[in-house]
PDB file of C-alpha atoms in Angstrom:
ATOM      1  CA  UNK A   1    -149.441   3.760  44.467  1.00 37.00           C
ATOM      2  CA  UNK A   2    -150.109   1.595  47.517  1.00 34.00           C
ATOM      3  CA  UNK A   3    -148.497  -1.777  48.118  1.00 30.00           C
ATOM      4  CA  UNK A   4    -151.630  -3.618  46.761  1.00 27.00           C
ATOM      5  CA  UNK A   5    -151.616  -1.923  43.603  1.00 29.00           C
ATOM      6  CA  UNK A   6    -147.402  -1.964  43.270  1.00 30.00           C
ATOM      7  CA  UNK A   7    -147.894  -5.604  44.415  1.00 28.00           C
ATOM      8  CA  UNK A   8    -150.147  -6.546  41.575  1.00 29.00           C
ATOM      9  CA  UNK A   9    -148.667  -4.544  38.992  1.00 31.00           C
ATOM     10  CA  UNK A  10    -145.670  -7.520  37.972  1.00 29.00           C
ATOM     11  CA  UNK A  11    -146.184 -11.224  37.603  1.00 32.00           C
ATOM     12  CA  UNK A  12    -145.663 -13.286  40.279  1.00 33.00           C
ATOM     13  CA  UNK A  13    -141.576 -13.676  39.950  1.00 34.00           C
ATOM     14  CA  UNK A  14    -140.631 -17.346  39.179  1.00 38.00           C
ATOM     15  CA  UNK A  15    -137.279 -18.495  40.523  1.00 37.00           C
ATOM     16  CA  UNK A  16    -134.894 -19.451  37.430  1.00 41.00           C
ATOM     17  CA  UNK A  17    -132.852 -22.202  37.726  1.00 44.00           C
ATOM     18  CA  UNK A  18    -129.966 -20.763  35.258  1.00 40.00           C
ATOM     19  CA  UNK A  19    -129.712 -18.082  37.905  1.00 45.00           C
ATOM     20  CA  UNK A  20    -129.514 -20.284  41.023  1.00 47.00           C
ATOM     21  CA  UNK A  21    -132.496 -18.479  42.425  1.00 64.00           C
ATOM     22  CA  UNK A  22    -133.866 -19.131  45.873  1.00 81.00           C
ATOM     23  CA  UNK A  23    -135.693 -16.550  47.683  1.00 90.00           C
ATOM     24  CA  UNK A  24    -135.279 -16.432  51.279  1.00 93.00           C
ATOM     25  CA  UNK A  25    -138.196 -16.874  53.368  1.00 93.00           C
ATOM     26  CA  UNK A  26    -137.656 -17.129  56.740  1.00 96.00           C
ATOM     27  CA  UNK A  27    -137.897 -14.066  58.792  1.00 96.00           C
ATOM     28  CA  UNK A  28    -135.716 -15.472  61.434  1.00 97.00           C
ATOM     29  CA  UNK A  29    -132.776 -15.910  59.442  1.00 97.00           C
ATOM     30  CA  UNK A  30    -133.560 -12.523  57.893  1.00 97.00           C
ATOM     31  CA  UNK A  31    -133.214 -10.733  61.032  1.00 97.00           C
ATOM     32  CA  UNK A  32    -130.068 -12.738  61.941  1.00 97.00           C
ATOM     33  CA  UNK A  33    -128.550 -11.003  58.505  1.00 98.00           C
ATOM     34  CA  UNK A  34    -129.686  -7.928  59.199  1.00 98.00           C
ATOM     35  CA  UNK A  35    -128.202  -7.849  62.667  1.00 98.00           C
ATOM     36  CA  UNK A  36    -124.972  -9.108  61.611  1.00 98.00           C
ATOM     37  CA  UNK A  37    -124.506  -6.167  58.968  1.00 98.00           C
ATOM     38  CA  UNK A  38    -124.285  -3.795  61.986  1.00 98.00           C
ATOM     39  CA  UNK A  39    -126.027  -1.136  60.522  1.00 98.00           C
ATOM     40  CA  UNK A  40    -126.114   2.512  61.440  1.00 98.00           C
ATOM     41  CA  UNK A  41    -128.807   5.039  60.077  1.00 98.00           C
ATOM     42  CA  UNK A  42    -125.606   6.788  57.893  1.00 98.00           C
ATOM     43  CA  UNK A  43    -124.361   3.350  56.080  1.00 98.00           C
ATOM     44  CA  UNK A  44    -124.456   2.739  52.255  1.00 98.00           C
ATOM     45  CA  UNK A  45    -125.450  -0.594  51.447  1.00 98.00           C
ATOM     46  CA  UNK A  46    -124.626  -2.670  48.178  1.00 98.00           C
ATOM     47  CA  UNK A  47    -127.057  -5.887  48.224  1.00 97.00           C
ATOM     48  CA  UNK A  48    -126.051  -8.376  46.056  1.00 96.00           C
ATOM     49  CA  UNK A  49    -129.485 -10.856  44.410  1.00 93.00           C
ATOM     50  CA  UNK A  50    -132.091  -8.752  46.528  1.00 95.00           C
ATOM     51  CA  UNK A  51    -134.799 -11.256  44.152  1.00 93.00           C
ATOM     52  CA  UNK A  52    -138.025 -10.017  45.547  1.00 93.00           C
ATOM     53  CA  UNK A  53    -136.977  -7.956  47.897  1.00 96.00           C
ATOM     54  CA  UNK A  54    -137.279  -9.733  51.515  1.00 96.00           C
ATOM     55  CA  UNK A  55    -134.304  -8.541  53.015  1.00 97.00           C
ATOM     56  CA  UNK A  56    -134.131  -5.096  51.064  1.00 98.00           C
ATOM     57  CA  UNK A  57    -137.432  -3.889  52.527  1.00 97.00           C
ATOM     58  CA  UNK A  58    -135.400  -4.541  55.913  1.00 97.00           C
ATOM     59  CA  UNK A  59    -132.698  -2.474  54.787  1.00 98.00           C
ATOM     60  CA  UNK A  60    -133.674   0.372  53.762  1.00 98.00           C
ATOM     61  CA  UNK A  61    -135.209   1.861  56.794  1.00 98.00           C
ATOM     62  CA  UNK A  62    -132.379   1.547  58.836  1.00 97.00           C
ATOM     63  CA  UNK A  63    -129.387   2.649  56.291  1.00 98.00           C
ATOM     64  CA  UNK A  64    -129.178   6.062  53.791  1.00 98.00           C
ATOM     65  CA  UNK A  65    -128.761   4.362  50.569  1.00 98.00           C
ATOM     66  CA  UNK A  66    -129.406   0.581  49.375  1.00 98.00           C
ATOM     67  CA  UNK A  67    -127.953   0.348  46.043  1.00 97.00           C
ATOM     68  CA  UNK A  68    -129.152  -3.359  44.908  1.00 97.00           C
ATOM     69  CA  UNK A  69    -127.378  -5.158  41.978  1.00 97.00           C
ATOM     70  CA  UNK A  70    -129.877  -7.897  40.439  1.00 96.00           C
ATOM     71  CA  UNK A  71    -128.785  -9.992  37.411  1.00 93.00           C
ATOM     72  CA  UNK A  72    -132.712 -10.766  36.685  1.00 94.00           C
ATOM     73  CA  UNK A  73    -134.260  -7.907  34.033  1.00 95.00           C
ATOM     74  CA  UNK A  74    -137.568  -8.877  35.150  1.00 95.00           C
ATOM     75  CA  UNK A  75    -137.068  -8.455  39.135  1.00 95.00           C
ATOM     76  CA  UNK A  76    -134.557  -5.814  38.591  1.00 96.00           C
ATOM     77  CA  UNK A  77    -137.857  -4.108  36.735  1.00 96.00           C
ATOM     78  CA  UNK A  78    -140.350  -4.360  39.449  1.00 96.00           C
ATOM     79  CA  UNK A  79    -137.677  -4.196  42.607  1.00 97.00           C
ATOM     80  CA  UNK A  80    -138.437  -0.577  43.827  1.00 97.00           C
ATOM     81  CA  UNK A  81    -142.044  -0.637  43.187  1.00 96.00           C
ATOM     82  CA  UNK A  82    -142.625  -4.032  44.858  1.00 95.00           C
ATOM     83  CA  UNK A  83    -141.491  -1.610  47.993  1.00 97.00           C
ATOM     84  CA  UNK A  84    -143.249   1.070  47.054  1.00 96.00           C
ATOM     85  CA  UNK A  85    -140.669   3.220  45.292  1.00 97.00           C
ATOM     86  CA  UNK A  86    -138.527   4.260  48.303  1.00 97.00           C
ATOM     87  CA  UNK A  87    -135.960   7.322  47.874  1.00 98.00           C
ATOM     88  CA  UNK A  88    -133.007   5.255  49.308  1.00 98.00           C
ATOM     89  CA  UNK A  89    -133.262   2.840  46.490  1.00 98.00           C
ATOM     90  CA  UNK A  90    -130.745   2.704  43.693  1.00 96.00           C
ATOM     91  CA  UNK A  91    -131.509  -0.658  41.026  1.00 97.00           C
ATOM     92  CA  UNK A  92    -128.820  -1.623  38.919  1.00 96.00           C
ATOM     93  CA  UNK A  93    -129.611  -4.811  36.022  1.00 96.00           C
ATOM     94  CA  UNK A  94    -125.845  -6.341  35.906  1.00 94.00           C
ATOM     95  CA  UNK A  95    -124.092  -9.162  36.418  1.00 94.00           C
ATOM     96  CA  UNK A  96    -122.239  -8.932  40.413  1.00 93.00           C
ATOM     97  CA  UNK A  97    -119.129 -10.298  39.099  1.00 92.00           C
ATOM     98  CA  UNK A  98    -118.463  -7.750  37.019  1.00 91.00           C
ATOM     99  CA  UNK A  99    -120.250  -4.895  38.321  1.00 90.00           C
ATOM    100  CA  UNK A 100    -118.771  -1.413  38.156  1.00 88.00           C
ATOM    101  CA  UNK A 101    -120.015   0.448  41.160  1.00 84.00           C
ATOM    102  CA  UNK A 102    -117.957   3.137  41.246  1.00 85.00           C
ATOM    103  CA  UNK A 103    -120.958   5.790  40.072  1.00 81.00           C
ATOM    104  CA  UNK A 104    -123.318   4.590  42.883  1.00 82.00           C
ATOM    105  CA  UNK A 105    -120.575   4.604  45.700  1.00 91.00           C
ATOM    106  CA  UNK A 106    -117.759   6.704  44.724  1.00 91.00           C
ATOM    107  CA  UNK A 107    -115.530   7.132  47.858  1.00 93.00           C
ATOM    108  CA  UNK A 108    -118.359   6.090  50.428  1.00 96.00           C
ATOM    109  CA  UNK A 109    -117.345   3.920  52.449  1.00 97.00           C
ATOM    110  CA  UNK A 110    -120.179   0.486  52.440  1.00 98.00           C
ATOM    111  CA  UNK A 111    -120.996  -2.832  53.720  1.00 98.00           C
ATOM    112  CA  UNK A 112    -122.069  -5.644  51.200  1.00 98.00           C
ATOM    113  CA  UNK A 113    -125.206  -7.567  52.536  1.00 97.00           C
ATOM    114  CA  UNK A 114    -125.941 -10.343  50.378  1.00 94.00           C
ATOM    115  CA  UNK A 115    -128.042 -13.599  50.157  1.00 93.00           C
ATOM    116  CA  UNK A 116    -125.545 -15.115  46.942  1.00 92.00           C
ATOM    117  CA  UNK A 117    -126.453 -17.616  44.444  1.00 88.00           C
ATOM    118  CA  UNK A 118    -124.130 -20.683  44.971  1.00 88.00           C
ATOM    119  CA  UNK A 119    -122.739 -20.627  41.319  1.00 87.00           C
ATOM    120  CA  UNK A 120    -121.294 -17.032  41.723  1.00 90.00           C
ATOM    121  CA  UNK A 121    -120.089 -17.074  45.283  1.00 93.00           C
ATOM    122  CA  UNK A 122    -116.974 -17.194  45.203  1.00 92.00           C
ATOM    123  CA  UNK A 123    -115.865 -14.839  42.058  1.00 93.00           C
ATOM    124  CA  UNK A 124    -118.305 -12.057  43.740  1.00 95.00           C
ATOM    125  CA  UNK A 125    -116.812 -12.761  47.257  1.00 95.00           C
ATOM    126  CA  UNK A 126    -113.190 -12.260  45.199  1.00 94.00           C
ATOM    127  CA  UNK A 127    -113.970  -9.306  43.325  1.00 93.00           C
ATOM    128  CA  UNK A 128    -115.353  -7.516  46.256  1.00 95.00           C
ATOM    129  CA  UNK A 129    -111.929  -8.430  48.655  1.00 95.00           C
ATOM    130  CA  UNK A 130    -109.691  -7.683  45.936  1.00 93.00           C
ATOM    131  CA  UNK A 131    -111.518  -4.302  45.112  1.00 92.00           C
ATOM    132  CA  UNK A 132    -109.685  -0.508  44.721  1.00 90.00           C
ATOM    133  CA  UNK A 133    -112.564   0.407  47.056  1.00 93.00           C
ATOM    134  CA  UNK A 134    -113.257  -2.591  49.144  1.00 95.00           C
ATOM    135  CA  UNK A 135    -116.375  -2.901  51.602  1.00 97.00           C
ATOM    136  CA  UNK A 136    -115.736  -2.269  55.332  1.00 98.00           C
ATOM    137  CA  UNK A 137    -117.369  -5.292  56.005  1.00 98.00           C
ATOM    138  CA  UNK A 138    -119.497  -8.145  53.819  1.00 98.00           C
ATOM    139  CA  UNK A 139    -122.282 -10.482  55.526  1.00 98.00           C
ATOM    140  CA  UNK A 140    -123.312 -12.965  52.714  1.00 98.00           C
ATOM    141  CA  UNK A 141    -124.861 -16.370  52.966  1.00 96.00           C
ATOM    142  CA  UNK A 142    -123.271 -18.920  50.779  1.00 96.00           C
ATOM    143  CA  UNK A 143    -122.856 -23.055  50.979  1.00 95.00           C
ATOM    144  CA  UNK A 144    -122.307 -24.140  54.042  1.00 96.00           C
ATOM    145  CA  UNK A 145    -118.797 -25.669  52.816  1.00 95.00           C
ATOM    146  CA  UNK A 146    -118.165 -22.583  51.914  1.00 95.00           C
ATOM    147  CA  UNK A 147    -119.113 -20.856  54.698  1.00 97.00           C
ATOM    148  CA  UNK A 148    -116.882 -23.709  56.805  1.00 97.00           C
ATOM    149  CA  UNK A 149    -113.977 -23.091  54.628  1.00 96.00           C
ATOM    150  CA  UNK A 150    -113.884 -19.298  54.388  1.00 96.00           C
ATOM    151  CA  UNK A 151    -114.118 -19.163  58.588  1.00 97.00           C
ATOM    152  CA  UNK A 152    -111.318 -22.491  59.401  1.00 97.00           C
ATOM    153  CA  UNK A 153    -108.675 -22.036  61.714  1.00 97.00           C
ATOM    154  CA  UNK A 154    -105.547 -24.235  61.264  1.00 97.00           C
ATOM    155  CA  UNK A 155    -105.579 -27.579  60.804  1.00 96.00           C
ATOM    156  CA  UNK A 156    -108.656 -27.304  58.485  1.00 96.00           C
ATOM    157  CA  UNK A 157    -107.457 -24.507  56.212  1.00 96.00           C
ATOM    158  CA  UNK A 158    -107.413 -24.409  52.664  1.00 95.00           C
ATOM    159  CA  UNK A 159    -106.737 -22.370  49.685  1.00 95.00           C
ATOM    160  CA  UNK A 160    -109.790 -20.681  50.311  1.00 94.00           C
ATOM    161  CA  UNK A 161    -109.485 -20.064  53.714  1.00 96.00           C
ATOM    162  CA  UNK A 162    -106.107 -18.324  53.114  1.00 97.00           C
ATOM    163  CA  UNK A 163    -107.312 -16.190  50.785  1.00 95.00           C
ATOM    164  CA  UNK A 164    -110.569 -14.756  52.035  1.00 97.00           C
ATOM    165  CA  UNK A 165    -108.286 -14.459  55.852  1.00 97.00           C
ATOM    166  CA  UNK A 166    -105.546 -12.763  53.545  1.00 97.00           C
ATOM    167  CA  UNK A 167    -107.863  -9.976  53.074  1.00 98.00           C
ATOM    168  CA  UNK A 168    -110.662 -10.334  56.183  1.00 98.00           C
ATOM    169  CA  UNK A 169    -111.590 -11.625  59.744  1.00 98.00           C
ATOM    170  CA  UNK A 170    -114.264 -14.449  58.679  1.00 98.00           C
ATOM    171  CA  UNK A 171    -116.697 -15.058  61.345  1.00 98.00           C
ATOM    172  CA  UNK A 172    -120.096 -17.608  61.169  1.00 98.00           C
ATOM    173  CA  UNK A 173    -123.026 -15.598  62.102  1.00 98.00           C
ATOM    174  CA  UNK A 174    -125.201 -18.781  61.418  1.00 97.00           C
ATOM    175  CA  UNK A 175    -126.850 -21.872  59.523  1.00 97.00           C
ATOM    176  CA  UNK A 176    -129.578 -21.867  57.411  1.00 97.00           C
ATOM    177  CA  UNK A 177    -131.658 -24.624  56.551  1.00 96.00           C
ATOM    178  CA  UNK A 178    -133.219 -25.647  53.077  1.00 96.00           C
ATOM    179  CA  UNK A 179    -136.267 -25.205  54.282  1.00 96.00           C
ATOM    180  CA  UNK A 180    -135.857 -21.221  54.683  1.00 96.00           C
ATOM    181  CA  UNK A 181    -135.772 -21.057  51.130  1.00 94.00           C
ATOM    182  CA  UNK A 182    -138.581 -20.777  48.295  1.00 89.00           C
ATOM    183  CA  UNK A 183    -137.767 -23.440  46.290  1.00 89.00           C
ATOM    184  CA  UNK A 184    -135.776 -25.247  48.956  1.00 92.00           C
ATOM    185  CA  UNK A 185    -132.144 -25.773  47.946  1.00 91.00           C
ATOM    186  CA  UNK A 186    -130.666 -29.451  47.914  1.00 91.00           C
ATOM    187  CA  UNK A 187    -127.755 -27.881  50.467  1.00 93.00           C
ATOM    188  CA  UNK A 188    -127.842 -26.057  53.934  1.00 96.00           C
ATOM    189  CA  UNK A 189    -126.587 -22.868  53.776  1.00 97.00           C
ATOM    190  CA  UNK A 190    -124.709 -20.667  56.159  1.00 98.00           C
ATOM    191  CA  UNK A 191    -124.203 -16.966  57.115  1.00 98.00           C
ATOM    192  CA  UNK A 192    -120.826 -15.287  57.189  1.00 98.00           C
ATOM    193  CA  UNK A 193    -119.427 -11.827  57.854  1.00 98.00           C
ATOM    194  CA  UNK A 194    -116.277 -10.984  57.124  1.00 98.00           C
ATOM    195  CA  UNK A 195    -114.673  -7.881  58.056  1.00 98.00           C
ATOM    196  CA  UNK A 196    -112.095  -6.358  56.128  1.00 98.00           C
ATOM    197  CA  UNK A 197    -108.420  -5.394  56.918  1.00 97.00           C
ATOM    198  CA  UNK A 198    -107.525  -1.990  56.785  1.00 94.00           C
ATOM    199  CA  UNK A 199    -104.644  -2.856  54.719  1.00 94.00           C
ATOM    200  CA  UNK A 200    -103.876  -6.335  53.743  1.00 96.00           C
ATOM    201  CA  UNK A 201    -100.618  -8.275  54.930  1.00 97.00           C
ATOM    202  CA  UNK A 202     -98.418  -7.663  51.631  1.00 97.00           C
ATOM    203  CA  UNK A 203     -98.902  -4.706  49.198  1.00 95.00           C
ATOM    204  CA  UNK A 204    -100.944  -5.594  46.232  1.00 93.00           C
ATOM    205  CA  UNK A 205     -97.985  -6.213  43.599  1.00 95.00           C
ATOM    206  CA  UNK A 206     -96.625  -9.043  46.011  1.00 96.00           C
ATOM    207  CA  UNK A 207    -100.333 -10.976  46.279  1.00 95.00           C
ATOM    208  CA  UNK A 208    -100.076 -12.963  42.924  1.00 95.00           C
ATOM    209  CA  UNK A 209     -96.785 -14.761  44.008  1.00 96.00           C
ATOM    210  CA  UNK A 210     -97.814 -15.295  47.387  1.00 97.00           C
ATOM    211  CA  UNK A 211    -100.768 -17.015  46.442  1.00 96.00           C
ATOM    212  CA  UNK A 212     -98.800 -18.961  43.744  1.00 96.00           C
ATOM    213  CA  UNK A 213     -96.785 -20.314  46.305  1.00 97.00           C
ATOM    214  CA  UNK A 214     -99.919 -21.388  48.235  1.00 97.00           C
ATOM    215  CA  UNK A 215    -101.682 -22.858  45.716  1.00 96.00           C
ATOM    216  CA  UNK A 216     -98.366 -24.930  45.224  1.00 97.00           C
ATOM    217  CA  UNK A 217     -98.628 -26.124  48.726  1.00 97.00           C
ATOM    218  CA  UNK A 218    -102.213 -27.158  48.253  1.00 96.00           C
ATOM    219  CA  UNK A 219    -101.773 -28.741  45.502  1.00 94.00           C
ATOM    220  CA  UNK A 220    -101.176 -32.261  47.416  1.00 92.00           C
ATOM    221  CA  UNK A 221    -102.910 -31.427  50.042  1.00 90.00           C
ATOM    222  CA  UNK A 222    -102.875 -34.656  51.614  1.00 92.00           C
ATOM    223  CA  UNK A 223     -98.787 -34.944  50.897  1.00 96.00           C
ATOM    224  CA  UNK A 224     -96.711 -33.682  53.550  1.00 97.00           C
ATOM    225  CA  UNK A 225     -95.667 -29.717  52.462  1.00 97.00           C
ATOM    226  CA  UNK A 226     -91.926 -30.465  51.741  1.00 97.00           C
ATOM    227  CA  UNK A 227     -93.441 -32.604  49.265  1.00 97.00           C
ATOM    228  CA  UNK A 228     -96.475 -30.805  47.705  1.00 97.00           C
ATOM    229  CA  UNK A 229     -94.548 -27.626  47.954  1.00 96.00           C
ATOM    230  CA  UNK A 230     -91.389 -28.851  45.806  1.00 95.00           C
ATOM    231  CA  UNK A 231     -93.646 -30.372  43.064  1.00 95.00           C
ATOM    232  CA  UNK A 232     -96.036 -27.267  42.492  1.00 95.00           C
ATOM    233  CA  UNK A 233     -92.869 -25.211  42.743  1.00 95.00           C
ATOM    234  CA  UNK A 234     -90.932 -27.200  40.441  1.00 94.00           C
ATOM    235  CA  UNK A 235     -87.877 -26.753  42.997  1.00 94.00           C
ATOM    236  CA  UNK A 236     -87.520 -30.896  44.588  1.00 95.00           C
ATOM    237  CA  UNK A 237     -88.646 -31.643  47.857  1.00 94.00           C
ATOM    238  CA  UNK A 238     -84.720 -30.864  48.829  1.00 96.00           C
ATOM    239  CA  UNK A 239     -85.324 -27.260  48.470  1.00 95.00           C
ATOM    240  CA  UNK A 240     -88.507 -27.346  49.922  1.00 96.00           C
ATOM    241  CA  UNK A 241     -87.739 -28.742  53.284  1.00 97.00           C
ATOM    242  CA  UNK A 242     -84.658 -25.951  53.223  1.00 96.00           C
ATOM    243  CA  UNK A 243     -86.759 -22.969  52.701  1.00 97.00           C
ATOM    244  CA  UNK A 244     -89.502 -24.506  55.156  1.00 98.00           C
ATOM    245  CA  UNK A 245     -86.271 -25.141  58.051  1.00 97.00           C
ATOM    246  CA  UNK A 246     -85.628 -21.317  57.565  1.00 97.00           C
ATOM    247  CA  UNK A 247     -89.226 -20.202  58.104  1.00 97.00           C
ATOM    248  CA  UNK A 248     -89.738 -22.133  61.157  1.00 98.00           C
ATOM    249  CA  UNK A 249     -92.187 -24.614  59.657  1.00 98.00           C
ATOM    250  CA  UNK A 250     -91.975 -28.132  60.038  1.00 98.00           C
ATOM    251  CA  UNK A 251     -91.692 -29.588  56.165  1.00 97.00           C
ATOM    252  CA  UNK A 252     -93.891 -33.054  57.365  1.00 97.00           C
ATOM    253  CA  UNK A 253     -97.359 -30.937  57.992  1.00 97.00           C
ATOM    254  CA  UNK A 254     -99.656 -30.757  55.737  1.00 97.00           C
ATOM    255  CA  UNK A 255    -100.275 -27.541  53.931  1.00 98.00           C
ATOM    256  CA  UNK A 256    -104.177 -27.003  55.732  1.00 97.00           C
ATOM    257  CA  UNK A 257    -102.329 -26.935  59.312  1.00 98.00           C
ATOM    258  CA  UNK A 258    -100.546 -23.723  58.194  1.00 98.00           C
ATOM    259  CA  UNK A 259    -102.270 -20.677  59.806  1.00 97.00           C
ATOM    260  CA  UNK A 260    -101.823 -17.414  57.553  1.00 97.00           C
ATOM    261  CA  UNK A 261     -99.090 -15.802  59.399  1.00 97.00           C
ATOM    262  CA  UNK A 262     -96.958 -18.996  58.415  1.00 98.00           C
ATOM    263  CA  UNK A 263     -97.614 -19.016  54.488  1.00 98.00           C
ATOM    264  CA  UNK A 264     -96.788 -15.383  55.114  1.00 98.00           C
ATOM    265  CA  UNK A 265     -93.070 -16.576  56.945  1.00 97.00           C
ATOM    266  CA  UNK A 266     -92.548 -18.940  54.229  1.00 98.00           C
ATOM    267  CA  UNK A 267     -93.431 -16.416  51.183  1.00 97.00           C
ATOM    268  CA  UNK A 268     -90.541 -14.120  52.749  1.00 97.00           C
ATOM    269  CA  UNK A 269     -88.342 -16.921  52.666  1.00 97.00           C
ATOM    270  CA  UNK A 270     -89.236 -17.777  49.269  1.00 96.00           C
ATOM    271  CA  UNK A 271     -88.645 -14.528  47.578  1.00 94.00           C
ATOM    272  CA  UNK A 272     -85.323 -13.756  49.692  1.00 90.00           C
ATOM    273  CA  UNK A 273     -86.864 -11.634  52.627  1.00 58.00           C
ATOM    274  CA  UNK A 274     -86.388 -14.196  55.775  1.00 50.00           C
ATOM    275  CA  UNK A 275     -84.291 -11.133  57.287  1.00 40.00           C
ATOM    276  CA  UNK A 276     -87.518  -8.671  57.520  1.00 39.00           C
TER     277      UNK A 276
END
């Protein structure tokens, strides 16, 4: 079938609003992504919303394997004809979020390129990091608040920035206007790729209380820490400065000057390892 016939085969794909659809345009800003990823002619690639198929047909010739995850039946449908059936396709209809990809890339190690609806962002960003098998590395374009939140150094942090830095090196490959997309977005959007730790700073049965304790300290994060971090502790403000003193932090910051190798000194404290 040649790419007139394939092209004319599906109706013209309509973004849906439910599904925060905007297809990228601009073929700047898909080269930018594509450079980013890093790709070598071996690499298995999970894309995330491929939509119409823009940045796959970019993939594929420079990777072994695209496996694309689209939550649309309809584009999902007409995806690898649209490109003219290519070998190095895989299509799977499902929902990113909860995705099991564990047929389609077993042990392989892969990168996640993505261009991700706003709405979903962040659990799909989560459930990727927090994966058995995580990605080596992830280049996704999200909000640009996002983006600005998942890359800030100290003095700007916050819970978010912890916990995709907790897991990743965050790095802004670029913005993105409105205007790249069709329909244009109300929002700029920006490009990010994070590249993930080989093993994250505390095993995985000590992450849920360490990011209790964070989300305690952000949880006034205009109070100074002493402060926000007794209250969403429930331990005083006593207490708080105490354990603070003994991790070298000063209790008056406030929690977003913290880099992550200081939540990390205070978690120690907190559960009774300030000797390690």
């Amino acid at each position: 079938m040649t790419a007139i016939s394939s092209a004319l085969s599906f109706p013209t794909a309509r973004p849906r609003k439910y599904l925060g659809q905007h297809f990228l345009v601009d073929s700047r800003i898909l080269t930018r992504i594509v450079g980013a990823a890093q790709l070598a002619s071996e690499d298995l690639v999970v894309e995330i919303g491929p939509g119409k198929g823009a940045l796959t047909r970019r993939l594929l010739p420079q990777v072994a394997r695209v496996v694309a995850v689209e939550m649309d039946g309809d584009l999902a449908q007409s995806l690898a004809v649209r490109l003219d059936n290519p070998a190095n396709l895989s299509v799977i209809c499902a929902d990113a979020r909860t995705v099991d990809l564990s047929e389609m890339v077993g042990d392989r190690s892969y990168k996640v390129v993505a261009n991700l609806p706003y709405y979903a962002a962040n659990p799909i960003i989560r459930s990727f990091l927090e994966a058995n098998h995580p990605p080596s590395a992830m280049v996704v374009m999200v909000q640009r608040e996002v983006a600005e939140g998942m890359t800030a150094l100290p003095g700007k942090m916050s819970l978010l920035s912890v916990a995709v830095q907790f897991y990743a090196t965050a790095k802004k490959v670029c913005s993105v206007p409105p205007t790249a997309f069709r329909p244009s977005p109300k929002v700029t959007s920006a490009v990010v790729r994070l590249d993930l730790l080989a093993k994250p700073p505390l095993i995985e049965s000590e992450a849920p209380g360490f990011f209790n304790l964070v989300r305690a300290g952000f949880s006034s994060p205009r109070k100074q820490l002493h402060n926000s971090l007794g209250h969403g502790l429930g331990i005083g403000s006593t207490p708080a400065s105490q354990m603070l003193e003994i991790a070298g932090v000063d209790g008056s910051r406030r929690a977003g000057t913290l880099s992550l190798r200081e939540w990390l000194d205070v978690y120690r404290v907190w559960v009774g390892k300030d000797g390690c």
